[in-house]
Amino acid sequence: MNQIPPEWLIYANQSATRSRPISRELQQAMAFLPEMGLQMQVFSGGQPGFGSGGARVGSVRHDHGEAADVFFLRDGQRLDWANPEQTPIFQDVVRRAKAAGLTGFGAGPGYMQPGSMHIGYGTPAVWGAGGKGANAPNWLREAYGAAPATAPATKPAVAPPSMTPGGFAGQLDMGAPVAPTLADLFAPPKPQEPSVQQKVEDREAANQRRREALFGGGLFG
């Protein structure tokens, strides 16, 4: 028996392959939307489980209504994450949905339709174009709590000629700078390695002491 969906949940997937409603669990998890003044329009909903023989497409995330591809509306107008004024709304939806137990979110340029979003359960992840995590927009990664897609590149230090093989100037990859610790600042200076000349003189002095001990100080003086 089909239940009448709440006012904030709109189904527009009657002609889609994933024409089934979302699960009760997913519906309950998204029940915060009225607090935000939002409605959710499902254009791709649930589908039969894998191997059941029913019409289905794509991954198993949508099986049994555990995920949906949706638009969000406010006052009947479709929102778009590409609009800088509306991006924070999508971020708030992701944060609240994740807090309610959702684990998978997909959105961004080149993924489905502008302003659309995948929401649901399954393996925890965010993604964008091509279903790839590397293509997830940073606003989505930030809202989900993931690391940025790309870290700022550090410019390699240019070494002086004396620091490069053959005496030619070039680029020296210095790696990440390491701040000195208090132990480093107050540690006694490390002894320097003695030179070859110093080693020779020390060895000769030791031999002289052995000769003096064996034959007396005046024999070879």
PDB file of C-alpha atoms in Angstrom:
ATOM      1  CA  MET A   1       0.000   0.000   0.000  1.00  0.00           C
ATOM      2  CA  ASN A   2       1.504   3.298  -1.105  1.00  0.00           C
ATOM      3  CA  GLN A   3       1.697   5.964   1.555  1.00  0.00           C
ATOM      4  CA  ILE A   4       1.083   9.612   0.788  1.00  0.00           C
ATOM      5  CA  PRO A   5       4.462  11.375   0.994  1.00  0.00           C
ATOM      6  CA  PRO A   6       4.868  14.423   3.219  1.00  0.00           C
ATOM      7  CA  GLU A   7       4.478  17.828   1.647  1.00  0.00           C
ATOM      8  CA  TRP A   8       8.206  18.446   1.526  1.00  0.00           C
ATOM      9  CA  LEU A   9       8.841  15.255  -0.521  1.00  0.00           C
ATOM     10  CA  ILE A  10       7.941  15.439  -4.221  1.00  0.00           C
ATOM     11  CA  TYR A  11       8.238  12.475  -6.582  1.00  0.00           C
ATOM     12  CA  ALA A  12       9.052  13.202 -10.233  1.00  0.00           C
ATOM     13  CA  ASN A  13      10.520   9.788 -11.083  1.00  0.00           C
ATOM     14  CA  GLN A  14       7.409   8.009 -12.391  1.00  0.00           C
ATOM     15  CA  SER A  15       8.935   7.540 -15.856  1.00  0.00           C
ATOM     16  CA  ALA A  16      12.483   6.856 -14.662  1.00  0.00           C
ATOM     17  CA  THR A  17      14.065   3.402 -14.428  1.00  0.00           C
ATOM     18  CA  ARG A  18      14.464   4.046 -10.701  1.00  0.00           C
ATOM     19  CA  SER A  19      10.796   4.766 -10.295  1.00  0.00           C
ATOM     20  CA  ARG A  20      10.318   3.450  -6.796  1.00  0.00           C
ATOM     21  CA  PRO A  21      10.006   5.629  -3.676  1.00  0.00           C
ATOM     22  CA  ILE A  22      12.837   6.169  -1.240  1.00  0.00           C
ATOM     23  CA  SER A  23      13.053   4.016   1.861  1.00  0.00           C
ATOM     24  CA  ARG A  24      11.347   5.004   5.090  1.00  0.00           C
ATOM     25  CA  GLU A  25      14.772   5.285   6.712  1.00  0.00           C
ATOM     26  CA  LEU A  26      15.984   7.751   4.090  1.00  0.00           C
ATOM     27  CA  GLN A  27      12.765   9.741   4.312  1.00  0.00           C
ATOM     28  CA  GLN A  28      13.081  10.025   8.074  1.00  0.00           C
ATOM     29  CA  ALA A  29      16.731  11.090   7.793  1.00  0.00           C
ATOM     30  CA  MET A  30      15.759  13.972   5.478  1.00  0.00           C
ATOM     31  CA  ALA A  31      12.831  15.101   7.640  1.00  0.00           C
ATOM     32  CA  PHE A  32      14.819  18.183   8.711  1.00  0.00           C
ATOM     33  CA  LEU A  33      14.197  19.855   5.342  1.00  0.00           C
ATOM     34  CA  PRO A  34      10.994  21.688   6.402  1.00  0.00           C
ATOM     35  CA  GLU A  35      13.029  23.355   9.158  1.00  0.00           C
ATOM     36  CA  MET A  36      15.153  24.848   6.381  1.00  0.00           C
ATOM     37  CA  GLY A  37      12.122  25.833   4.336  1.00  0.00           C
ATOM     38  CA  LEU A  38      13.066  23.303   1.640  1.00  0.00           C
ATOM     39  CA  GLN A  39      11.364  20.646  -0.441  1.00  0.00           C
ATOM     40  CA  MET A  40      13.094  17.694  -2.066  1.00  0.00           C
ATOM     41  CA  GLN A  41      12.158  16.604  -5.589  1.00  0.00           C
ATOM     42  CA  VAL A  42      13.180  13.029  -6.429  1.00  0.00           C
ATOM     43  CA  PHE A  43      13.841  12.438 -10.137  1.00  0.00           C
ATOM     44  CA  SER A  44      15.617   9.097  -9.640  1.00  0.00           C
ATOM     45  CA  GLY A  45      14.573   7.029  -6.650  1.00  0.00           C
ATOM     46  CA  GLY A  46      14.610   3.425  -5.540  1.00  0.00           C
ATOM     47  CA  GLN A  47      15.031   0.288  -7.621  1.00  0.00           C
ATOM     48  CA  PRO A  48      14.828  -3.508  -7.121  1.00  0.00           C
ATOM     49  CA  GLY A  49      17.780  -5.192  -5.460  1.00  0.00           C
ATOM     50  CA  PHE A  50      20.651  -6.558  -7.512  1.00  0.00           C
ATOM     51  CA  GLY A  51      19.847  -9.976  -8.957  1.00  0.00           C
ATOM     52  CA  SER A  52      16.101  -9.658  -8.364  1.00  0.00           C
ATOM     53  CA  GLY A  53      15.324  -9.443 -12.082  1.00  0.00           C
ATOM     54  CA  GLY A  54      13.567  -6.080 -11.875  1.00  0.00           C
ATOM     55  CA  ALA A  55      14.416  -3.024 -13.976  1.00  0.00           C
ATOM     56  CA  ARG A  56      17.459  -1.310 -12.556  1.00  0.00           C
ATOM     57  CA  VAL A  57      20.468   0.731 -13.591  1.00  0.00           C
ATOM     58  CA  GLY A  58      23.827   1.764 -12.163  1.00  0.00           C
ATOM     59  CA  SER A  59      25.239   0.895  -8.767  1.00  0.00           C
ATOM     60  CA  VAL A  60      23.544  -0.800  -5.835  1.00  0.00           C
ATOM     61  CA  ARG A  61      23.286   2.436  -3.853  1.00  0.00           C
ATOM     62  CA  HIS A  62      19.706   2.999  -5.084  1.00  0.00           C
ATOM     63  CA  ASP A  63      18.594  -0.553  -4.270  1.00  0.00           C
ATOM     64  CA  HIS A  64      15.491  -0.688  -2.065  1.00  0.00           C
ATOM     65  CA  GLY A  65      15.241   3.101  -2.018  1.00  0.00           C
ATOM     66  CA  GLU A  66      18.417   3.602  -0.010  1.00  0.00           C
ATOM     67  CA  ALA A  67      19.480   6.538  -2.218  1.00  0.00           C
ATOM     68  CA  ALA A  68      17.969   9.155  -4.503  1.00  0.00           C
ATOM     69  CA  ASP A  69      18.965  11.788  -7.045  1.00  0.00           C
ATOM     70  CA  VAL A  70      17.189  14.982  -6.148  1.00  0.00           C
ATOM     71  CA  PHE A  71      16.662  18.705  -6.541  1.00  0.00           C
ATOM     72  CA  PHE A  72      16.059  21.017  -3.622  1.00  0.00           C
ATOM     73  CA  LEU A  73      13.420  23.724  -3.874  1.00  0.00           C
ATOM     74  CA  ARG A  74      12.615  26.816  -1.854  1.00  0.00           C
ATOM     75  CA  ASP A  75       9.328  28.626  -2.455  1.00  0.00           C
ATOM     76  CA  GLY A  76       8.869  26.456  -5.545  1.00  0.00           C
ATOM     77  CA  GLN A  77      12.191  27.556  -7.072  1.00  0.00           C
ATOM     78  CA  ARG A  78      14.924  25.036  -7.799  1.00  0.00           C
ATOM     79  CA  LEU A  79      18.194  25.758  -6.031  1.00  0.00           C
ATOM     80  CA  ASP A  80      21.619  25.458  -7.666  1.00  0.00           C
ATOM     81  CA  TRP A  81      24.915  24.779  -5.898  1.00  0.00           C
ATOM     82  CA  ALA A  82      26.648  26.817  -8.644  1.00  0.00           C
ATOM     83  CA  ASN A  83      24.969  29.944  -7.263  1.00  0.00           C
ATOM     84  CA  PRO A  84      27.353  31.315  -4.603  1.00  0.00           C
ATOM     85  CA  GLU A  85      24.417  32.609  -2.572  1.00  0.00           C
ATOM     86  CA  GLN A  86      22.856  29.130  -2.490  1.00  0.00           C
ATOM     87  CA  THR A  87      25.971  26.992  -2.025  1.00  0.00           C
ATOM     88  CA  PRO A  88      25.811  27.334   1.799  1.00  0.00           C
ATOM     89  CA  ILE A  89      22.281  25.867   1.695  1.00  0.00           C
ATOM     90  CA  PHE A  90      23.583  22.712   0.024  1.00  0.00           C
ATOM     91  CA  GLN A  91      26.428  22.524   2.527  1.00  0.00           C
ATOM     92  CA  ASP A  92      23.952  22.747   5.386  1.00  0.00           C
ATOM     93  CA  VAL A  93      21.866  19.968   3.828  1.00  0.00           C
ATOM     94  CA  VAL A  94      24.949  17.736   3.581  1.00  0.00           C
ATOM     95  CA  ARG A  95      25.969  18.396   7.193  1.00  0.00           C
ATOM     96  CA  ARG A  96      22.498  17.706   8.553  1.00  0.00           C
ATOM     97  CA  ALA A  97      21.987  14.639   6.383  1.00  0.00           C
ATOM     98  CA  LYS A  98      25.333  13.192   7.401  1.00  0.00           C
ATOM     99  CA  ALA A  99      24.506  13.829  11.055  1.00  0.00           C
ATOM    100  CA  ALA A 100      21.270  11.896  10.452  1.00  0.00           C
ATOM    101  CA  GLY A 101      23.218   8.900   9.159  1.00  0.00           C
ATOM    102  CA  LEU A 102      23.584   9.418   5.399  1.00  0.00           C
ATOM    103  CA  THR A 103      26.968   8.417   4.000  1.00  0.00           C
ATOM    104  CA  GLY A 104      27.047   9.101   0.238  1.00  0.00           C
ATOM    105  CA  PHE A 105      26.769  12.433  -1.584  1.00  0.00           C
ATOM    106  CA  GLY A 106      27.436  13.318  -5.211  1.00  0.00           C
ATOM    107  CA  ALA A 107      27.223  16.691  -6.966  1.00  0.00           C
ATOM    108  CA  GLY A 108      29.163  19.159  -9.058  1.00  0.00           C
ATOM    109  CA  PRO A 109      29.777  20.251 -12.643  1.00  0.00           C
ATOM    110  CA  GLY A 110      29.559  17.376 -15.106  1.00  0.00           C
ATOM    111  CA  TYR A 111      27.683  15.114 -12.690  1.00  0.00           C
ATOM    112  CA  MET A 112      23.986  14.536 -13.506  1.00  0.00           C
ATOM    113  CA  GLN A 113      22.152  17.857 -13.869  1.00  0.00           C
ATOM    114  CA  PRO A 114      23.021  21.362 -12.669  1.00  0.00           C
ATOM    115  CA  GLY A 115      21.850  21.821  -9.107  1.00  0.00           C
ATOM    116  CA  SER A 116      21.134  18.116  -8.601  1.00  0.00           C
ATOM    117  CA  MET A 117      22.551  15.939  -5.851  1.00  0.00           C
ATOM    118  CA  HIS A 118      22.833  12.260  -5.001  1.00  0.00           C
ATOM    119  CA  ILE A 119      21.989  11.479  -1.381  1.00  0.00           C
ATOM    120  CA  GLY A 120      21.844   8.151   0.389  1.00  0.00           C
ATOM    121  CA  TYR A 121      23.579   5.328   2.180  1.00  0.00           C
ATOM    122  CA  GLY A 122      26.348   2.914   1.142  1.00  0.00           C
ATOM    123  CA  THR A 123      30.112   3.217   1.342  1.00  0.00           C
ATOM    124  CA  PRO A 124      30.988   6.611   2.876  1.00  0.00           C
ATOM    125  CA  ALA A 125      32.141   8.897   0.065  1.00  0.00           C
ATOM    126  CA  VAL A 126      31.645  12.114  -1.851  1.00  0.00           C
ATOM    127  CA  TRP A 127      32.117  12.422  -5.598  1.00  0.00           C
ATOM    128  CA  GLY A 128      31.604  14.574  -8.666  1.00  0.00           C
ATOM    129  CA  ALA A 129      31.891  14.162 -12.448  1.00  0.00           C
ATOM    130  CA  GLY A 130      32.335  10.565 -13.552  1.00  0.00           C
ATOM    131  CA  GLY A 131      31.455   9.362 -10.062  1.00  0.00           C
ATOM    132  CA  LYS A 132      35.049  10.063  -8.987  1.00  0.00           C
ATOM    133  CA  GLY A 133      35.976  11.314  -5.553  1.00  0.00           C
ATOM    134  CA  ALA A 134      38.766  13.429  -7.028  1.00  0.00           C
ATOM    135  CA  ASN A 135      36.107  15.432  -8.900  1.00  0.00           C
ATOM    136  CA  ALA A 136      33.993  16.234  -5.849  1.00  0.00           C
ATOM    137  CA  PRO A 137      33.714  20.031  -5.544  1.00  0.00           C
ATOM    138  CA  ASN A 138      35.475  21.496  -2.541  1.00  0.00           C
ATOM    139  CA  TRP A 139      32.256  22.923  -1.103  1.00  0.00           C
ATOM    140  CA  LEU A 140      30.930  19.348  -0.907  1.00  0.00           C
ATOM    141  CA  ARG A 141      34.141  17.940   0.548  1.00  0.00           C
ATOM    142  CA  GLU A 142      34.224  20.731   3.118  1.00  0.00           C
ATOM    143  CA  ALA A 143      30.616  20.138   4.177  1.00  0.00           C
ATOM    144  CA  TYR A 144      31.220  16.392   4.426  1.00  0.00           C
ATOM    145  CA  GLY A 145      34.387  16.894   6.408  1.00  0.00           C
ATOM    146  CA  ALA A 146      36.739  15.481   3.790  1.00  0.00           C
ATOM    147  CA  ALA A 147      40.111  16.880   2.783  1.00  0.00           C
ATOM    148  CA  PRO A 148      40.247  19.369  -0.108  1.00  0.00           C
ATOM    149  CA  ALA A 149      40.498  17.815  -3.543  1.00  0.00           C
ATOM    150  CA  THR A 150      43.841  19.482  -4.263  1.00  0.00           C
ATOM    151  CA  ALA A 151      46.428  20.824  -1.839  1.00  0.00           C
ATOM    152  CA  PRO A 152      48.319  24.027  -2.704  1.00  0.00           C
ATOM    153  CA  ALA A 153      51.545  23.145  -4.456  1.00  0.00           C
ATOM    154  CA  THR A 154      54.748  24.211  -2.726  1.00  0.00           C
ATOM    155  CA  LYS A 155      57.322  25.907  -4.917  1.00  0.00           C
ATOM    156  CA  PRO A 156      60.670  24.084  -4.798  1.00  0.00           C
ATOM    157  CA  ALA A 157      63.586  26.123  -3.489  1.00  0.00           C
ATOM    158  CA  VAL A 158      66.248  27.184  -5.974  1.00  0.00           C
ATOM    159  CA  ALA A 159      69.645  26.012  -4.780  1.00  0.00           C
ATOM    160  CA  PRO A 160      72.820  28.080  -5.243  1.00  0.00           C
ATOM    161  CA  PRO A 161      75.481  26.596  -7.564  1.00  0.00           C
ATOM    162  CA  SER A 162      77.516  25.245  -4.648  1.00  0.00           C
ATOM    163  CA  MET A 163      74.578  23.085  -3.513  1.00  0.00           C
ATOM    164  CA  THR A 164      73.936  21.330  -6.794  1.00  0.00           C
ATOM    165  CA  PRO A 165      75.843  18.495  -8.487  1.00  0.00           C
ATOM    166  CA  GLY A 166      78.568  19.825 -10.757  1.00  0.00           C
ATOM    167  CA  GLY A 167      78.202  23.362  -9.435  1.00  0.00           C
ATOM    168  CA  PHE A 168      75.229  24.243 -11.652  1.00  0.00           C
ATOM    169  CA  ALA A 169      72.261  26.136 -10.316  1.00  0.00           C
ATOM    170  CA  GLY A 170      69.028  24.164 -10.257  1.00  0.00           C
ATOM    171  CA  GLN A 171      65.967  23.330  -8.236  1.00  0.00           C
ATOM    172  CA  LEU A 172      66.322  21.569  -4.936  1.00  0.00           C
ATOM    173  CA  ASP A 173      63.275  19.893  -3.434  1.00  0.00           C
ATOM    174  CA  MET A 174      63.542  20.910   0.198  1.00  0.00           C
ATOM    175  CA  GLY A 175      60.337  19.157   1.291  1.00  0.00           C
ATOM    176  CA  ALA A 176      58.094  20.483   4.026  1.00  0.00           C
ATOM    177  CA  PRO A 177      59.798  22.858   6.474  1.00  0.00           C
ATOM    178  CA  VAL A 178      60.230  21.453   9.982  1.00  0.00           C
ATOM    179  CA  ALA A 179      60.058  23.870  12.897  1.00  0.00           C
ATOM    180  CA  PRO A 180      62.797  23.424  15.539  1.00  0.00           C
ATOM    181  CA  THR A 181      61.703  22.088  18.905  1.00  0.00           C
ATOM    182  CA  LEU A 182      62.759  23.459  22.310  1.00  0.00           C
ATOM    183  CA  ALA A 183      65.102  20.497  22.653  1.00  0.00           C
ATOM    184  CA  ASP A 184      66.767  21.508  19.390  1.00  0.00           C
ATOM    185  CA  LEU A 185      67.144  25.126  20.496  1.00  0.00           C
ATOM    186  CA  PHE A 186      68.763  24.330  23.870  1.00  0.00           C
ATOM    187  CA  ALA A 187      70.704  21.205  22.962  1.00  0.00           C
ATOM    188  CA  PRO A 188      74.539  21.473  23.237  1.00  0.00           C
ATOM    189  CA  PRO A 189      76.330  21.837  19.916  1.00  0.00           C
ATOM    190  CA  LYS A 190      77.174  18.592  18.226  1.00  0.00           C
ATOM    191  CA  PRO A 191      80.932  17.846  18.026  1.00  0.00           C
ATOM    192  CA  GLN A 192      82.389  18.300  14.586  1.00  0.00           C
ATOM    193  CA  GLU A 193      83.998  15.412  12.774  1.00  0.00           C
ATOM    194  CA  PRO A 194      87.834  15.810  13.098  1.00  0.00           C
ATOM    195  CA  SER A 195      89.727  16.541   9.921  1.00  0.00           C
ATOM    196  CA  VAL A 196      92.166  14.081   8.352  1.00  0.00           C
ATOM    197  CA  GLN A 197      95.110  16.185   9.558  1.00  0.00           C
ATOM    198  CA  GLN A 198      93.746  16.180  13.089  1.00  0.00           C
ATOM    199  CA  LYS A 199      93.331  12.389  13.008  1.00  0.00           C
ATOM    200  CA  VAL A 200      96.994  11.994  11.908  1.00  0.00           C
ATOM    201  CA  GLU A 201      98.237  14.277  14.675  1.00  0.00           C
ATOM    202  CA  ASP A 202      96.125  12.490  17.306  1.00  0.00           C
ATOM    203  CA  ARG A 203      97.439   9.115  16.192  1.00  0.00           C
ATOM    204  CA  GLU A 204     101.064  10.337  16.292  1.00  0.00           C
ATOM    205  CA  ALA A 205     100.546  11.786  19.781  1.00  0.00           C
ATOM    206  CA  ALA A 206      99.130   8.452  20.982  1.00  0.00           C
ATOM    207  CA  ASN A 207     102.148   6.590  19.534  1.00  0.00           C
ATOM    208  CA  GLN A 208     104.496   9.042  21.253  1.00  0.00           C
ATOM    209  CA  ARG A 209     102.802   8.411  24.590  1.00  0.00           C
ATOM    210  CA  ARG A 210     103.183   4.654  24.131  1.00  0.00           C
ATOM    211  CA  ARG A 211     106.927   5.035  23.319  1.00  0.00           C
ATOM    212  CA  GLU A 212     107.461   7.204  26.384  1.00  0.00           C
ATOM    213  CA  ALA A 213     105.684   4.662  28.564  1.00  0.00           C
ATOM    214  CA  LEU A 214     107.842   1.832  27.203  1.00  0.00           C
ATOM    215  CA  PHE A 215     111.300   3.468  26.892  1.00  0.00           C
ATOM    216  CA  GLY A 216     111.196   6.625  28.940  1.00  0.00           C
ATOM    217  CA  GLY A 217     110.673  10.206  27.925  1.00  0.00           C
ATOM    218  CA  GLY A 218     114.303  10.920  26.828  1.00  0.00           C
ATOM    219  CA  LEU A 219     115.001   8.013  24.489  1.00  0.00           C
ATOM    220  CA  PHE A 220     113.375   9.546  21.427  1.00  0.00           C
ATOM    221  CA  GLY A 221     113.165  13.141  22.673  1.00  0.00           C
TER     222      GLY A 221
END
